[in-house]
Short mmCIF file of C-alpha atoms in Angstrom, two decimals:
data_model
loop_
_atom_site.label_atom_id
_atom_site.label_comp_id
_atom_site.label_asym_id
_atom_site.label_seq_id
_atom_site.Cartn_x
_atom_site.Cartn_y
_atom_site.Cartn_z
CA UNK A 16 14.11 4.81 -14.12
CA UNK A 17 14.70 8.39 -12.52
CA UNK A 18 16.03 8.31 -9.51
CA UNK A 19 17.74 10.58 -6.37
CA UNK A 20 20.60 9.99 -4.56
CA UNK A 21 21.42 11.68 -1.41
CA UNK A 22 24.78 9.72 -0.28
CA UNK A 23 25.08 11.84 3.12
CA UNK A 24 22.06 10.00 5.90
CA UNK A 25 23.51 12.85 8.86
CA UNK A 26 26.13 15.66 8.25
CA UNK A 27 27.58 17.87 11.22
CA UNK A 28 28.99 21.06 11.14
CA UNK A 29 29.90 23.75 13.60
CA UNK A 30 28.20 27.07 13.57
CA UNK A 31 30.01 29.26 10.95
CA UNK A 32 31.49 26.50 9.29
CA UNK A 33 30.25 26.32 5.32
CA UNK A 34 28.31 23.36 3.96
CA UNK A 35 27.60 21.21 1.27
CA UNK A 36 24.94 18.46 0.69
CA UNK A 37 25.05 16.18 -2.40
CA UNK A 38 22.82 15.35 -4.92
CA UNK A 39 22.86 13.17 -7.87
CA UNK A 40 20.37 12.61 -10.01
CA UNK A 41 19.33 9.89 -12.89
CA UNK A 42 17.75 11.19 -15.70
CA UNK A 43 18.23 11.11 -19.40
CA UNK A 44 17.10 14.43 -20.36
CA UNK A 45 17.77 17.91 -18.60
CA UNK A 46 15.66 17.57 -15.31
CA UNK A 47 13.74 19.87 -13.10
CA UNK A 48 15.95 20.19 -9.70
CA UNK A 49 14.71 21.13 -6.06
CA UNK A 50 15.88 21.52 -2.68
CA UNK A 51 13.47 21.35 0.17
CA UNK A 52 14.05 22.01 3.47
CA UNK A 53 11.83 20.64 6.48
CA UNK A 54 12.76 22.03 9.81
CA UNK A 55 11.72 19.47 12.60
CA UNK A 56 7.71 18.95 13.29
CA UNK A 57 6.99 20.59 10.13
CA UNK A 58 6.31 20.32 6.14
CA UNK A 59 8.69 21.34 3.56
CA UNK A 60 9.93 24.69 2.16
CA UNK A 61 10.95 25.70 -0.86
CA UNK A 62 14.63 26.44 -1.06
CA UNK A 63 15.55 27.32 -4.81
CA UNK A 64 15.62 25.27 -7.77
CA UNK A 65 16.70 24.82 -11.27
CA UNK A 66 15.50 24.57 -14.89
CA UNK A 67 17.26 26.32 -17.68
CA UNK A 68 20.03 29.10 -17.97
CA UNK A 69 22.35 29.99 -15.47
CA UNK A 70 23.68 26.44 -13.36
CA UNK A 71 24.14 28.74 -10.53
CA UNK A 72 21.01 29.14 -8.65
CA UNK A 73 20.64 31.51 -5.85
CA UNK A 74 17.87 30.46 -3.39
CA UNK A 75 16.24 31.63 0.21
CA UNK A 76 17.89 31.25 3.52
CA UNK A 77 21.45 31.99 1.75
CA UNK A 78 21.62 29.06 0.00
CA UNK A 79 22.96 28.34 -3.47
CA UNK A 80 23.01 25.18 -5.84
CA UNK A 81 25.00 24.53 -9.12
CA UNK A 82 24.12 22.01 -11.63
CA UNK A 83 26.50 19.83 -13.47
CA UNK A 84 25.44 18.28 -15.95
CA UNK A 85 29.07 16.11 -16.32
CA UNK A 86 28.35 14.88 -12.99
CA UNK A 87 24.84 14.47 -12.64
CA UNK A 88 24.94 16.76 -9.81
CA UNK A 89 23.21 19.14 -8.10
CA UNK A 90 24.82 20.26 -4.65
CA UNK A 91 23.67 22.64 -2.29
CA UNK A 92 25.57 24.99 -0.59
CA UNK A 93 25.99 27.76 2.27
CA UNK A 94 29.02 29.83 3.13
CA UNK A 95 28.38 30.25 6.56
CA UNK A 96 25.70 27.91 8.58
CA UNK A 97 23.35 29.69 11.12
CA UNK A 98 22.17 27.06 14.29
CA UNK A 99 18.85 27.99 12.31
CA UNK A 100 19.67 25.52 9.42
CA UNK A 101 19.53 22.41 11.51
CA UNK A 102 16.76 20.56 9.99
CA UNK A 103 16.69 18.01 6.68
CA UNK A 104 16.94 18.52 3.70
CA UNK A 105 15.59 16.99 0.61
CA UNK A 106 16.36 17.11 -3.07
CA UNK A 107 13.79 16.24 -5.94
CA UNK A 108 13.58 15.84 -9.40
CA UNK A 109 10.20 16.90 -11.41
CA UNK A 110 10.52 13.81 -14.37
CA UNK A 111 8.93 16.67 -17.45
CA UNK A 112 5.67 15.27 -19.65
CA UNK A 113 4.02 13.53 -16.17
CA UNK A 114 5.32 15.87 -13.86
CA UNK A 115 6.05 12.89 -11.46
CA UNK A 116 8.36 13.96 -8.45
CA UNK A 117 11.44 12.09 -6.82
CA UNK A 118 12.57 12.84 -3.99
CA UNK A 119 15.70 11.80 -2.04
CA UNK A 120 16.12 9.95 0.76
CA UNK A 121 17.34 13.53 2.89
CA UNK A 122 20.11 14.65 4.45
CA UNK A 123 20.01 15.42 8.30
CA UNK A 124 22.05 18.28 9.43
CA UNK A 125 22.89 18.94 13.31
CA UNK A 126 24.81 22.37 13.73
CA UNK A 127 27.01 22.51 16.43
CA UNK A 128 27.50 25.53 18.82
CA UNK B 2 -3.69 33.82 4.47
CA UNK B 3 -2.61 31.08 1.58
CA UNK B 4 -2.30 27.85 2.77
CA UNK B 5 -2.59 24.10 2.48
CA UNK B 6 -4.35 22.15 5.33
CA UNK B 7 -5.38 18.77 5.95
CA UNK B 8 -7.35 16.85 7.92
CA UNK B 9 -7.02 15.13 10.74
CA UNK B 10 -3.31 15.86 11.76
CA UNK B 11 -3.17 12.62 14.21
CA UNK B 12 -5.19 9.46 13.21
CA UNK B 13 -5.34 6.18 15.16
CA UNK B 14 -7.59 3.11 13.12
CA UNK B 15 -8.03 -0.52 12.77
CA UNK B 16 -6.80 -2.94 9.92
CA UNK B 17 -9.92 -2.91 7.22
CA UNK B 18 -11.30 0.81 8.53
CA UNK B 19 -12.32 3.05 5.77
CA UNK B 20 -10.38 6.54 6.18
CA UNK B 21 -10.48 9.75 4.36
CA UNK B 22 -7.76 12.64 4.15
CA UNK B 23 -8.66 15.73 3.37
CA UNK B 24 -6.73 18.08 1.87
CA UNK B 25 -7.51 21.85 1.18
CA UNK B 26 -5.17 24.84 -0.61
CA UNK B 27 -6.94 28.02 -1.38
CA UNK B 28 -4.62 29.01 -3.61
CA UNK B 29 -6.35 28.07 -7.06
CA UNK B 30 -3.54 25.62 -7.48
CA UNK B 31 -4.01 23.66 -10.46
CA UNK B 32 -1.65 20.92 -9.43
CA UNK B 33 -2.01 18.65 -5.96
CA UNK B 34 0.07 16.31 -4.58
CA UNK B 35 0.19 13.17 -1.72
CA UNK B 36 3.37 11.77 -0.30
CA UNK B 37 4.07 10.02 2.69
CA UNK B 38 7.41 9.80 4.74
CA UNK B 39 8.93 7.21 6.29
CA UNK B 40 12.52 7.00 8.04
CA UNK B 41 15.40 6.28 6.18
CA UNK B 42 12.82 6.62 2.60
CA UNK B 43 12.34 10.19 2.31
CA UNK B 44 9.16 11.25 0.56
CA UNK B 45 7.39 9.34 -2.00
CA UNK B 46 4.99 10.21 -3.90
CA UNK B 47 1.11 8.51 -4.21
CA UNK B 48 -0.84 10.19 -6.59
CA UNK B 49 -1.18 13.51 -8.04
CA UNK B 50 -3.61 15.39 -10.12
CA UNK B 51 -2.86 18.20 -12.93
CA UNK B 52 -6.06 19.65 -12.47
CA UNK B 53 -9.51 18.72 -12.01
CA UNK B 54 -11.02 14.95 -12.85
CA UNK B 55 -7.03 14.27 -13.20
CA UNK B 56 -5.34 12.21 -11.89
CA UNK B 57 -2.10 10.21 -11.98
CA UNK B 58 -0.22 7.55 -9.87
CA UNK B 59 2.92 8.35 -8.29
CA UNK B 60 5.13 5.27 -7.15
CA UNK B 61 3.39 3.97 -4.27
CA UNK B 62 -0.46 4.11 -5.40
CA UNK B 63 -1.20 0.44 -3.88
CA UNK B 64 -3.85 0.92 -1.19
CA UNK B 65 -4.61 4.25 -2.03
CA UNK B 66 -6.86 6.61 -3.72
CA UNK B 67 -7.89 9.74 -4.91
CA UNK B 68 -10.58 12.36 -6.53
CA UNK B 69 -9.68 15.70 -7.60
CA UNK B 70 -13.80 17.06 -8.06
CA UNK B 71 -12.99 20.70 -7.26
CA UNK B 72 -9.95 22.57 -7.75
CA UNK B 73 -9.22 23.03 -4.08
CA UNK B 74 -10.27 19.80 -2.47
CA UNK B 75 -8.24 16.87 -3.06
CA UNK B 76 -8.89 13.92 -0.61
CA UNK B 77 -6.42 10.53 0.00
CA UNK B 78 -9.11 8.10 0.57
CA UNK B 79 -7.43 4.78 2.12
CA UNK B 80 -10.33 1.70 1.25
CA UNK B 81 -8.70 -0.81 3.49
CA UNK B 82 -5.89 0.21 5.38
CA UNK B 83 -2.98 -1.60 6.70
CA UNK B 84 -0.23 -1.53 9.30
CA UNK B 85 2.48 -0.67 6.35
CA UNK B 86 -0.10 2.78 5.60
CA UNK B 87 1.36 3.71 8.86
CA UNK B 88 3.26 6.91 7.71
CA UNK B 89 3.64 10.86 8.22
CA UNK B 90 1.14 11.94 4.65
CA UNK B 91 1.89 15.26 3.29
CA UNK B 92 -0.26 16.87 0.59
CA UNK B 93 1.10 20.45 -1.61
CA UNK B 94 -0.27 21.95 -4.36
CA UNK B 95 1.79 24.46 -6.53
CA UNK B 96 -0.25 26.75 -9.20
CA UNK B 97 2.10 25.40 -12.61
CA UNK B 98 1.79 21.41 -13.57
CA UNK B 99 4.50 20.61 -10.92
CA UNK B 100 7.41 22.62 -11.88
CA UNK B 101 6.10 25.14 -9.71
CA UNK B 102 7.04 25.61 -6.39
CA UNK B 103 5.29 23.18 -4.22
CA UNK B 104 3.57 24.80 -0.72
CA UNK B 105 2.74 21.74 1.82
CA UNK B 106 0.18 20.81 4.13
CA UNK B 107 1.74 20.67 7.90
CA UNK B 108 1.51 16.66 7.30
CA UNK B 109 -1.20 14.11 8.94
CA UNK B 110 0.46 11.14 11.23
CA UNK B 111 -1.48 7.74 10.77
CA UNK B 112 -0.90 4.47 12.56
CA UNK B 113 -3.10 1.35 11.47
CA UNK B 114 -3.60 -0.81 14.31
#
Protein backbone atom coordinates (compact mmCIF):
# COMPACT_ATOMS: atom_id res chain seq x y z
CA UNK A 1 0.00 0.00 0.00
CA UNK A 2 1.13 3.73 -0.67
CA UNK A 3 2.23 5.30 2.01
CA UNK A 4 4.12 8.78 3.52
CA UNK A 5 6.69 9.06 5.79
CA UNK A 6 7.59 12.18 7.49
CA UNK A 7 10.44 10.91 10.07
CA UNK A 8 10.90 14.58 11.64
CA UNK A 9 7.41 15.08 14.43
CA UNK A 10 9.16 18.96 15.42
CA UNK A 11 12.30 20.54 13.75
CA UNK A 12 13.93 23.90 15.11
CA UNK A 13 15.92 26.24 13.46
CA UNK A 14 17.14 29.75 14.05
CA UNK A 15 16.10 32.57 11.85
CA UNK A 16 18.46 32.57 8.78
CA UNK A 17 19.51 29.22 9.27
CA UNK A 18 18.53 26.87 5.98
CA UNK A 19 16.16 23.91 6.26
CA UNK A 20 15.25 20.69 5.21
CA UNK A 21 12.17 18.44 5.88
CA UNK A 22 12.05 14.79 4.71
CA UNK A 23 9.88 12.89 2.80
CA UNK A 24 9.72 9.40 1.68
CA UNK A 25 7.32 7.96 -0.13
CA UNK A 26 5.98 4.20 -1.06
CA UNK A 27 4.86 3.75 -4.32
CA UNK A 28 5.57 1.46 -7.17
CA UNK A 29 5.15 3.66 -10.03
CA UNK A 30 6.34 7.41 -10.49
CA UNK A 31 3.98 9.31 -8.00
CA UNK A 32 2.39 12.67 -7.86
CA UNK A 33 4.38 14.70 -4.94
CA UNK A 34 3.09 17.73 -2.76
CA UNK A 35 4.08 19.91 -0.07
CA UNK A 36 1.50 21.73 1.93
CA UNK A 37 1.97 24.14 4.30
CA UNK A 38 -0.67 25.07 7.13
CA UNK A 39 0.28 28.04 9.17
CA UNK A 40 -1.40 27.77 12.71
CA UNK A 41 -5.47 28.21 12.90
CA UNK A 42 -5.66 27.73 9.30
CA UNK A 43 -6.11 25.23 6.13
CA UNK A 44 -3.42 24.26 3.87
CA UNK A 45 -1.48 25.97 1.04
CA UNK A 46 -0.08 24.88 -1.80
CA UNK A 47 3.67 24.94 -1.78
CA UNK A 48 4.99 23.32 -5.15
CA UNK A 49 4.87 19.93 -6.34
CA UNK A 50 6.09 17.38 -8.72
CA UNK A 51 5.10 15.17 -11.69
CA UNK A 52 7.35 14.73 -14.65
CA UNK A 53 10.60 16.46 -16.01
CA UNK A 54 12.87 18.40 -14.13
CA UNK A 55 13.36 16.66 -10.18
CA UNK A 56 14.06 20.12 -9.14
CA UNK A 57 10.94 21.90 -8.38
CA UNK A 58 10.83 25.49 -7.54
CA UNK A 59 7.75 26.41 -5.42
CA UNK A 60 6.13 29.65 -3.47
CA UNK A 61 7.46 31.12 -0.32
CA UNK A 62 11.20 30.27 -1.57
CA UNK A 63 10.94 26.88 -1.27
CA UNK A 64 12.36 24.10 -3.44
CA UNK A 65 11.97 20.17 -3.53
CA UNK A 66 14.02 17.49 -5.46
CA UNK A 67 12.86 14.10 -6.19
CA UNK A 68 14.90 11.00 -6.03
CA UNK A 69 13.74 8.42 -7.32
CA UNK A 70 16.92 6.06 -5.78
CA UNK A 71 15.77 7.12 -2.52
CA UNK A 72 12.22 7.39 -2.58
CA UNK A 73 12.56 10.88 -1.59
CA UNK A 74 11.19 13.99 -1.86
CA UNK A 75 12.75 16.74 0.54
CA UNK A 76 11.91 20.17 0.88
CA UNK A 77 14.09 22.84 1.21
CA UNK A 78 14.83 26.70 2.01
CA UNK A 79 18.13 28.51 2.01
CA UNK A 80 17.35 30.95 4.42
CA UNK A 81 14.14 30.58 6.94
CA UNK A 82 12.00 33.76 7.59
CA UNK A 83 10.15 33.66 11.44
CA UNK A 84 7.19 33.60 8.77
CA UNK A 85 7.73 29.83 8.00
CA UNK A 86 6.87 28.60 11.43
CA UNK A 87 3.92 26.53 10.82
CA UNK A 88 3.60 22.55 9.59
CA UNK A 89 4.13 21.16 6.95
CA UNK A 90 2.74 18.27 5.12
CA UNK A 91 3.75 16.10 2.22
CA UNK A 92 1.27 14.00 -0.02
CA UNK A 93 1.22 11.65 -2.60
CA UNK A 94 -1.76 11.69 -5.37
CA UNK A 95 -1.82 7.44 -5.94
CA UNK A 96 -2.64 8.09 -10.31
CA UNK A 97 -5.94 6.04 -11.82
CA UNK A 98 -8.12 6.88 -8.29
CA UNK A 99 -6.57 9.97 -7.56
CA UNK A 100 -6.57 8.93 -3.80
CA UNK A 101 -4.31 11.30 -1.62
CA UNK A 102 -1.75 10.43 1.27
CA UNK A 103 -0.69 12.58 3.30
CA UNK A 104 2.05 12.54 5.97
CA UNK A 105 1.93 12.67 9.35
CA UNK A 106 3.65 16.66 9.22
CA UNK A 107 6.47 18.16 10.28
CA UNK A 108 6.25 21.06 12.93
CA UNK A 109 8.71 23.78 12.53
CA UNK A 110 9.40 26.51 15.41
CA UNK A 111 11.89 29.29 14.11
CA UNK A 112 13.89 30.75 16.56
CA UNK A 113 14.78 34.52 16.84
CA UNK B 1 -13.28 36.15 -4.56
CA UNK B 2 -12.54 32.13 -5.15
CA UNK B 3 -12.91 30.22 -2.29
CA UNK B 4 -13.88 27.08 -0.43
CA UNK B 5 -16.16 27.40 2.69
CA UNK B 6 -17.85 25.19 4.95
CA UNK B 7 -20.26 25.04 7.30
CA UNK B 8 -20.46 25.29 10.61
CA UNK B 9 -16.75 26.07 11.63
CA UNK B 10 -17.39 24.91 15.47
CA UNK B 11 -19.89 22.02 16.14
CA UNK B 12 -20.78 20.56 19.56
CA UNK B 13 -23.42 17.16 19.30
CA UNK B 14 -24.51 14.10 21.02
CA UNK B 15 -23.56 10.35 20.31
CA UNK B 16 -26.43 9.13 17.61
CA UNK B 17 -27.18 13.02 16.31
CA UNK B 18 -27.58 13.30 12.65
CA UNK B 19 -25.04 16.11 11.30
CA UNK B 20 -24.42 17.62 7.99
CA UNK B 21 -21.20 19.49 6.62
CA UNK B 22 -21.46 21.60 4.07
CA UNK B 23 -19.02 22.38 1.85
CA UNK B 24 -19.04 25.06 -0.99
CA UNK B 25 -16.07 26.14 -3.76
CA UNK B 26 -17.15 28.42 -6.49
CA UNK B 27 -14.55 27.63 -8.46
CA UNK B 28 -16.18 25.04 -10.98
CA UNK B 29 -13.86 22.52 -9.46
CA UNK B 30 -14.48 19.24 -10.81
CA UNK B 31 -12.75 17.40 -8.03
CA UNK B 32 -13.76 17.68 -4.01
CA UNK B 33 -12.25 16.39 -1.21
CA UNK B 34 -12.91 15.56 2.91
CA UNK B 35 -10.16 14.93 5.36
CA UNK B 36 -10.00 15.21 8.88
CA UNK B 37 -6.91 15.88 11.21
CA UNK B 38 -6.01 14.55 14.18
CA UNK B 39 -2.65 15.02 16.30
CA UNK B 40 0.17 13.02 15.69
CA UNK B 41 -2.05 11.47 12.19
CA UNK B 42 -1.83 14.20 9.84
CA UNK B 43 -4.64 14.37 7.30
CA UNK B 44 -6.56 11.53 6.04
CA UNK B 45 -8.62 11.37 3.63
CA UNK B 46 -12.72 10.27 3.71
CA UNK B 47 -14.16 10.42 0.52
CA UNK B 48 -13.77 12.25 -2.60
CA UNK B 49 -15.66 12.80 -5.75
CA UNK B 50 -14.21 13.29 -9.49
CA UNK B 51 -17.10 15.08 -10.47
CA UNK B 52 -20.70 14.99 -10.14
CA UNK B 53 -22.82 11.66 -8.91
CA UNK B 54 -19.02 10.46 -8.14
CA UNK B 55 -17.84 9.40 -5.63
CA UNK B 56 -15.02 7.38 -4.03
CA UNK B 57 -13.82 6.30 -0.51
CA UNK B 58 -10.70 7.52 0.82
CA UNK B 59 -9.19 5.48 3.86
CA UNK B 60 -11.33 6.34 6.63
CA UNK B 61 -15.00 6.22 5.01
CA UNK B 62 -16.51 4.26 8.21
CA UNK B 63 -19.20 6.54 9.66
CA UNK B 64 -19.27 8.78 6.96
CA UNK B 65 -20.92 9.92 3.88
CA UNK B 66 -21.26 11.83 0.97
CA UNK B 67 -23.30 13.27 -2.27
CA UNK B 68 -21.73 15.20 -4.89
CA UNK B 69 -25.47 16.48 -6.71
CA UNK B 70 -24.05 19.77 -8.02
CA UNK B 71 -20.69 20.64 -8.99
CA UNK B 72 -20.14 23.09 -6.18
CA UNK B 73 -21.88 21.58 -3.21
CA UNK B 74 -20.39 18.66 -1.67
CA UNK B 75 -21.75 17.83 1.87
CA UNK B 76 -20.01 15.20 4.70
CA UNK B 77 -23.14 13.90 6.12
CA UNK B 78 -22.21 11.98 9.54
CA UNK B 79 -25.57 9.33 10.12
CA UNK B 80 -24.60 8.46 13.62
CA UNK B 81 -21.77 10.07 15.02
CA UNK B 82 -19.35 9.09 17.59
CA UNK B 83 -16.82 10.37 20.09
CA UNK B 84 -13.80 9.01 17.67
CA UNK B 85 -15.64 11.62 14.68
CA UNK B 86 -14.25 14.12 17.00
CA UNK B 87 -11.72 15.79 14.56
CA UNK B 88 -10.63 19.21 12.78
CA UNK B 89 -12.64 18.23 8.88
CA UNK B 90 -11.19 20.00 6.01
CA UNK B 91 -12.82 19.93 2.57
CA UNK B 92 -10.67 21.34 -1.03
CA UNK B 93 -11.55 21.07 -4.32
CA UNK B 94 -8.92 21.56 -7.15
CA UNK B 95 -10.30 22.04 -10.95
CA UNK B 96 -8.03 18.68 -12.53
CA UNK B 97 -9.01 14.96 -11.07
CA UNK B 98 -6.68 15.58 -8.04
CA UNK B 99 -3.39 16.30 -9.48
CA UNK B 100 -4.35 19.74 -9.39
CA UNK B 101 -3.57 21.98 -6.84
CA UNK B 102 -5.88 21.51 -4.00
CA UNK B 103 -7.50 25.06 -2.39
CA UNK B 104 -9.06 24.22 1.26
CA UNK B 105 -11.89 25.12 3.23
CA UNK B 106 -10.65 27.06 6.60
CA UNK B 107 -11.58 23.53 8.37
CA UNK B 108 -14.82 22.76 10.70
CA UNK B 109 -13.90 21.56 14.52
CA UNK B 110 -16.41 18.79 15.76
CA UNK B 111 -16.57 17.17 19.17
CA UNK B 112 -19.24 14.28 19.72
CA UNK B 113 -20.32 14.29 23.15
Amino acid sequence: AQSVTQPDIHITVSEGASLELRCNYSYGATPYLFWYVQSPGQGLQLLLKYFSGDTLVQGIKGFEAEFKRSQSSFNLRKPSVHWSDAAEYFCAVVTSGTYKYIFGTGTRLKVLA
Amino acid sequence: EAQVTQNPRYLITVTGKKLTVTCSQNMNHEYMSWYRQDPGLGLRQIYYSMNVEVTDKGDVPEGYKVSRKEKRNFPLILESPSPNQTSLYFCASSLTGGIGTQYFGPGTRLLVL
